[in-house]
XYZ file of C-alpha atoms in Angstrom:
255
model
C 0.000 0.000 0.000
C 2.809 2.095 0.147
C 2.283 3.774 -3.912
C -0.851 4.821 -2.276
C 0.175 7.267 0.657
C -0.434 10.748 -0.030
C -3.181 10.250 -2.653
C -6.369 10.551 -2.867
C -9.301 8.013 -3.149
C -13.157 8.832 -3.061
C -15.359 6.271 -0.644
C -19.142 6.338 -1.228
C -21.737 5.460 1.331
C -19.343 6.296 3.991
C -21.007 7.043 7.003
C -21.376 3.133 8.150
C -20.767 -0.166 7.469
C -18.966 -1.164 4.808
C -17.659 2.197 3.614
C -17.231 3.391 6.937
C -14.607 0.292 7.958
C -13.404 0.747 3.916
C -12.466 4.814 4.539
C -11.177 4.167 7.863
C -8.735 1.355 6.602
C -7.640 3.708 3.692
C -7.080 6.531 6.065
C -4.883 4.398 8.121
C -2.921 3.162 4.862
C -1.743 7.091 4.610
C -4.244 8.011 1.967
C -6.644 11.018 1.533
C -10.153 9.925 1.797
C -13.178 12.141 0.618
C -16.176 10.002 2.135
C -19.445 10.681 0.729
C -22.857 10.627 2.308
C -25.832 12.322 3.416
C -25.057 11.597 6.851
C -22.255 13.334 7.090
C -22.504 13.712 10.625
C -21.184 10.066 10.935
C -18.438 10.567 8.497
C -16.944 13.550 10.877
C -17.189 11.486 14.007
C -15.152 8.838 11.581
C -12.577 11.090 10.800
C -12.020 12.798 14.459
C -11.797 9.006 15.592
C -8.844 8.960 12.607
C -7.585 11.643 14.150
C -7.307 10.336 17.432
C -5.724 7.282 16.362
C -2.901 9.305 15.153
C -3.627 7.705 11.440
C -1.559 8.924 8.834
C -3.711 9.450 6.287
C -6.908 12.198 6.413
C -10.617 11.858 6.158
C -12.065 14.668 4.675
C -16.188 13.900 5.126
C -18.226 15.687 2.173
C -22.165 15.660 1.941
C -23.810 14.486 -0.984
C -27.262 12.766 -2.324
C -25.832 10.357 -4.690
C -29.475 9.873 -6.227
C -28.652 13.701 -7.500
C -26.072 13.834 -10.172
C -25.883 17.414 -10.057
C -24.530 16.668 -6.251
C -22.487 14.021 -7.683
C -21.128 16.612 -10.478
C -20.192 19.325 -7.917
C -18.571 16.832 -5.370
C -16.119 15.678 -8.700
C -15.499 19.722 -9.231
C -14.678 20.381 -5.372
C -12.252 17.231 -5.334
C -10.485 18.635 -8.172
C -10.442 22.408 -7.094
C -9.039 21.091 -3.298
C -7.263 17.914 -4.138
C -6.641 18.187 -7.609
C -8.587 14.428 -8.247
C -8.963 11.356 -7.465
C -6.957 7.924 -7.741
C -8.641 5.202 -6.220
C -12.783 5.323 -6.652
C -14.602 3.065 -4.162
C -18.068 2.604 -5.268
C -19.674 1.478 -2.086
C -23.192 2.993 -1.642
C -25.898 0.732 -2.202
C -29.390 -0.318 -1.081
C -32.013 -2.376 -0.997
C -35.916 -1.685 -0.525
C -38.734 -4.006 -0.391
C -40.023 -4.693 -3.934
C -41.454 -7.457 -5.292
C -41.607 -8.084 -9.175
C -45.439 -8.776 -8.740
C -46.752 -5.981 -6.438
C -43.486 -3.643 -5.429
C -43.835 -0.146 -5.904
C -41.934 1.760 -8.648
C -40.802 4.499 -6.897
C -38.745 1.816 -4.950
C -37.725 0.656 -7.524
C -36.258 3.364 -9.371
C -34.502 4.947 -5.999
C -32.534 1.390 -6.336
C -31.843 1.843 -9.704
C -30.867 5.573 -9.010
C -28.277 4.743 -6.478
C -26.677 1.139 -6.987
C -26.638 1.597 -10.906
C -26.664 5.180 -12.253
C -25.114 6.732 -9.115
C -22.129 3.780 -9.785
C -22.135 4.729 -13.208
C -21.591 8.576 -12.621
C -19.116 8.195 -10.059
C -17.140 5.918 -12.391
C -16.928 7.985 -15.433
C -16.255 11.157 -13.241
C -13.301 9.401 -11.369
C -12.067 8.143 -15.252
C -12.370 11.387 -16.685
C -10.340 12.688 -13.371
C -7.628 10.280 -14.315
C -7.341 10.877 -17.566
C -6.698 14.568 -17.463
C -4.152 14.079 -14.759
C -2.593 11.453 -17.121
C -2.598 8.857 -13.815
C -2.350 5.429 -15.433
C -2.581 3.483 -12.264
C -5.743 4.090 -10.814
C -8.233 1.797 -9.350
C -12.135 2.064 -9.407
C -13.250 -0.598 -7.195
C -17.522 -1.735 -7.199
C -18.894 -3.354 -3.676
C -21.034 -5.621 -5.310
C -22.742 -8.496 -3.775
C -23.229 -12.431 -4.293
C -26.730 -11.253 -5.627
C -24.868 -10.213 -8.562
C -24.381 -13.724 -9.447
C -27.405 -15.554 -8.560
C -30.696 -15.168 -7.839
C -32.587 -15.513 -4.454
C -35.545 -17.194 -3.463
C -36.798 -13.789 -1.795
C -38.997 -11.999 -3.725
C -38.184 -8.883 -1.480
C -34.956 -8.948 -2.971
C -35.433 -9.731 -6.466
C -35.289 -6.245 -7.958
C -32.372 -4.955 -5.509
C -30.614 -8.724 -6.974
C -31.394 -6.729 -10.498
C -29.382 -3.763 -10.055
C -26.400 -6.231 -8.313
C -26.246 -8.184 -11.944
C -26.160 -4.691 -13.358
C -22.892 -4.170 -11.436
C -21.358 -7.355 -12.682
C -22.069 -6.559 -16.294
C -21.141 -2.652 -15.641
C -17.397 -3.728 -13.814
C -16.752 -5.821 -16.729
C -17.348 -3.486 -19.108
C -15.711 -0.897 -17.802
C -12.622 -3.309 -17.333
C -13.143 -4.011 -21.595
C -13.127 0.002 -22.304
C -10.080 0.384 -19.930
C -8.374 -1.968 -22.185
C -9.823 -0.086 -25.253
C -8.267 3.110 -23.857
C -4.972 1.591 -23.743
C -4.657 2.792 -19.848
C -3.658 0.347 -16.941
C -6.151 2.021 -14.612
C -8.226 -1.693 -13.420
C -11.356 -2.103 -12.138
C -12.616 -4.312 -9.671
C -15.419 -6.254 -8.394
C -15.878 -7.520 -4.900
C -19.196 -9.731 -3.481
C -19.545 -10.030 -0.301
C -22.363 -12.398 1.185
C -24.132 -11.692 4.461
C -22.303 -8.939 5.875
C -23.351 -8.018 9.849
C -24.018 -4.027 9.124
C -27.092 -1.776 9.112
C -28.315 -2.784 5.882
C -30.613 -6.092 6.686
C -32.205 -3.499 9.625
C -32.898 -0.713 6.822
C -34.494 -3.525 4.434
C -36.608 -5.047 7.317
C -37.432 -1.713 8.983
C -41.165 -2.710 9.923
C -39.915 -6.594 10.660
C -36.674 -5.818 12.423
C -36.939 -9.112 14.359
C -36.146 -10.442 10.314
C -33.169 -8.603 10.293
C -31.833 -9.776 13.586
C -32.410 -13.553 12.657
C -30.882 -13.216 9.387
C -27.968 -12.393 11.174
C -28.081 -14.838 13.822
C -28.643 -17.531 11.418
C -24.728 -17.825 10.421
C -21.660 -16.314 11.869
C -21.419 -13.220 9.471
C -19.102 -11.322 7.659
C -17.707 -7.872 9.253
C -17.710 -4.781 7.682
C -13.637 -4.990 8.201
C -13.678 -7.914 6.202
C -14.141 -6.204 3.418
C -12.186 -2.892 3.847
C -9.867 -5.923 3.771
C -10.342 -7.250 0.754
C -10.265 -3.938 -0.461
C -6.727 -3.626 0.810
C -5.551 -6.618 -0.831
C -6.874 -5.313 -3.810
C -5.418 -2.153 -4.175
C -2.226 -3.870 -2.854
C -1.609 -5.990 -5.962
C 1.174 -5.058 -8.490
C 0.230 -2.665 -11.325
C 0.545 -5.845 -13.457
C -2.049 -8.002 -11.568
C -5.947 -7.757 -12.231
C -8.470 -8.909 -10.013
C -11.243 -9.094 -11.733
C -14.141 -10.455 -9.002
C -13.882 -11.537 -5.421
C -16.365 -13.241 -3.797
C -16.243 -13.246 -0.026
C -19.050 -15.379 2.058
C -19.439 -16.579 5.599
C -18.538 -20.613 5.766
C -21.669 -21.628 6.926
C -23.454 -19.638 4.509
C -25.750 -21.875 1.894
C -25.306 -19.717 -0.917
C-alpha cells in the first residue's frame, strides 16, 4: 500500500458499514479519503476518531445525495479544485428496498436503480475522466457488489435490488473491456460479499426488524472490516495483476 500514501481516493456510502470500515482502513494506509454521504454527521465522528488514532492518512467527510447527479457533479469539481482528483474510486453505496416483481412499488424501484446503478455509473466515469486529465495510469475504481450479482434468491423482497447487483457485474466488466480499449492500466474491480453483519438487513426489514436480527443470527457473518480488507488486498496488488471479481461469504453460509 505504500504507492498509495499521499493520494487521494473517493469512498461512497461512507457514514457506516462497509464504507465506513473501507475509509477508515484507507485513512490508516496514509491516503486522503473524501467520504461521501448524506449523513455526514457520521463521516466527521469517523474522521475525528482517525484523528485520534494518530492515522496517517486524512478523512475529509463531504455531503452528498448520490441519487442527485448534479450533487455528484459538484462533489467531482470540489475534489479537483481542493485535491486536484482522485486515484482510487470506491463505489460502495448501495441499497435495498422491499419490492417485489409482482406488487413492489416503482418508486422503490427506481430509488434502487438511481443509487446502486446510475449513481455507480456517474461516479465511475467522473473518477475516469479525473484520471485521464491528470494522465494517472494506475488508478483503481473498485464496485462493492454483492453475491446477488451472481445468482438469484428465493426472496422476492430482494429480487429487484438482486437486479441492479447483476447490473454491477455486467457494468465492472465493461468498464474493465473500455479500460483496455483506452490503452490505460487504470483496473477495475469487483468484490461480493455475502451476508455482511451491518445496518443494511435493519434498513431492508425496517417494519420486521426481528427479520433482520435472525438473518444475522442464522450464520456467523461477515464484518464490515472484512471487506475494507479485501479492499486492501486489492489495491495492494502489483500494477501488473488484475483482479477481476472476489467473492467473499461466511462458511456456513448456503449460498
Amino acid at each position: 500500500m505504500d504507492r498509495w500514501r499521499g493520494r487521494v481516493a473517493l469512498v461512497t456510502g461512507a457514514s457506516v458499514g462497509i464504507g465506513a470500515a473501507i475509509a477508515k482502513s484507507l485513512v490508516q494506509h496514509g491516503m486522503k479519503v473524501v467520504g461521501c454521504a448524506r449523513n455526514v454527521e457520521q463521516i466527521q465522528k469517523l474522521a475525528a476518531e482517525c484523528v485520534s488514532s494518530g492515522f496517517s492518512g486524512t478523512l475529509i467527510p463531504y455531503k452528498c445525495d448520490l441519487s442527485v447527479e448534479d450533487d455528484m457533479l459538484s462533489m467531482f469539481s470540489w475534489i479537483k479544485v481542493q485535491h486536484q482528483g482522485i486515484d482510487v474510486c470506491i463505489n460502495n453505496a448501495g441499497l435495498a428496498l422491499q419490492g417485489p416483481l409482482l406488487s413492489g412499488k416503482t418508486s422503490a424501484w427506481r430509488t434502487i436503480m438511481d443509487v446502486n446503478v446510475i449513481a455507480l455509473s456517474v461516479c465511475t466515469r467522473e473518477a475516469y475522466q479525473s484520471m485521464k486529465e491528470r494522465k494517472v495510469d494506475d488508478g483503481h475504481i473498485i464496485n462493492i457488489n454483492s453475491i446477488c450479482g451472481h445468482r438469484v434468491v428465493n426472496n422476492a423482497d430482494a429480487h429487484f435490488y438482486t437486479a441492479s447487483k447483476y447490473a454491477v457485474t455486467a457494468l465492472t466488466e465493461g468498464l474493465r473491456q473500455e479500460l483496455r480499449e483506452a490503452k490505460t492500466h487504470i483496473r477495475a474491480t469487483c468484490i461480493s460479499p455475502g451476508l455482511v453483519e451491518t445496518e443494511f438487513a435493519y434498513r431492508l426489514f425496517s417494519e420486521n426488524p426481528e427479520i433482520a436480527v435472525a438473518t444475522y443470527k442464522s450464520v456467523k457473518c461477515l464484518q464490515a472490516d472484512d471487506i475494507a480488507n479485501a479492499v486492501v488486498y486489492v489495491l495492494s496488488a502489483p500494477p501488473h495483476v488484475q483482479i477481476g471479481d472476489i467473492e467473499i461469504t461466511p462458511v456456513e453460509q448456503s449460498m
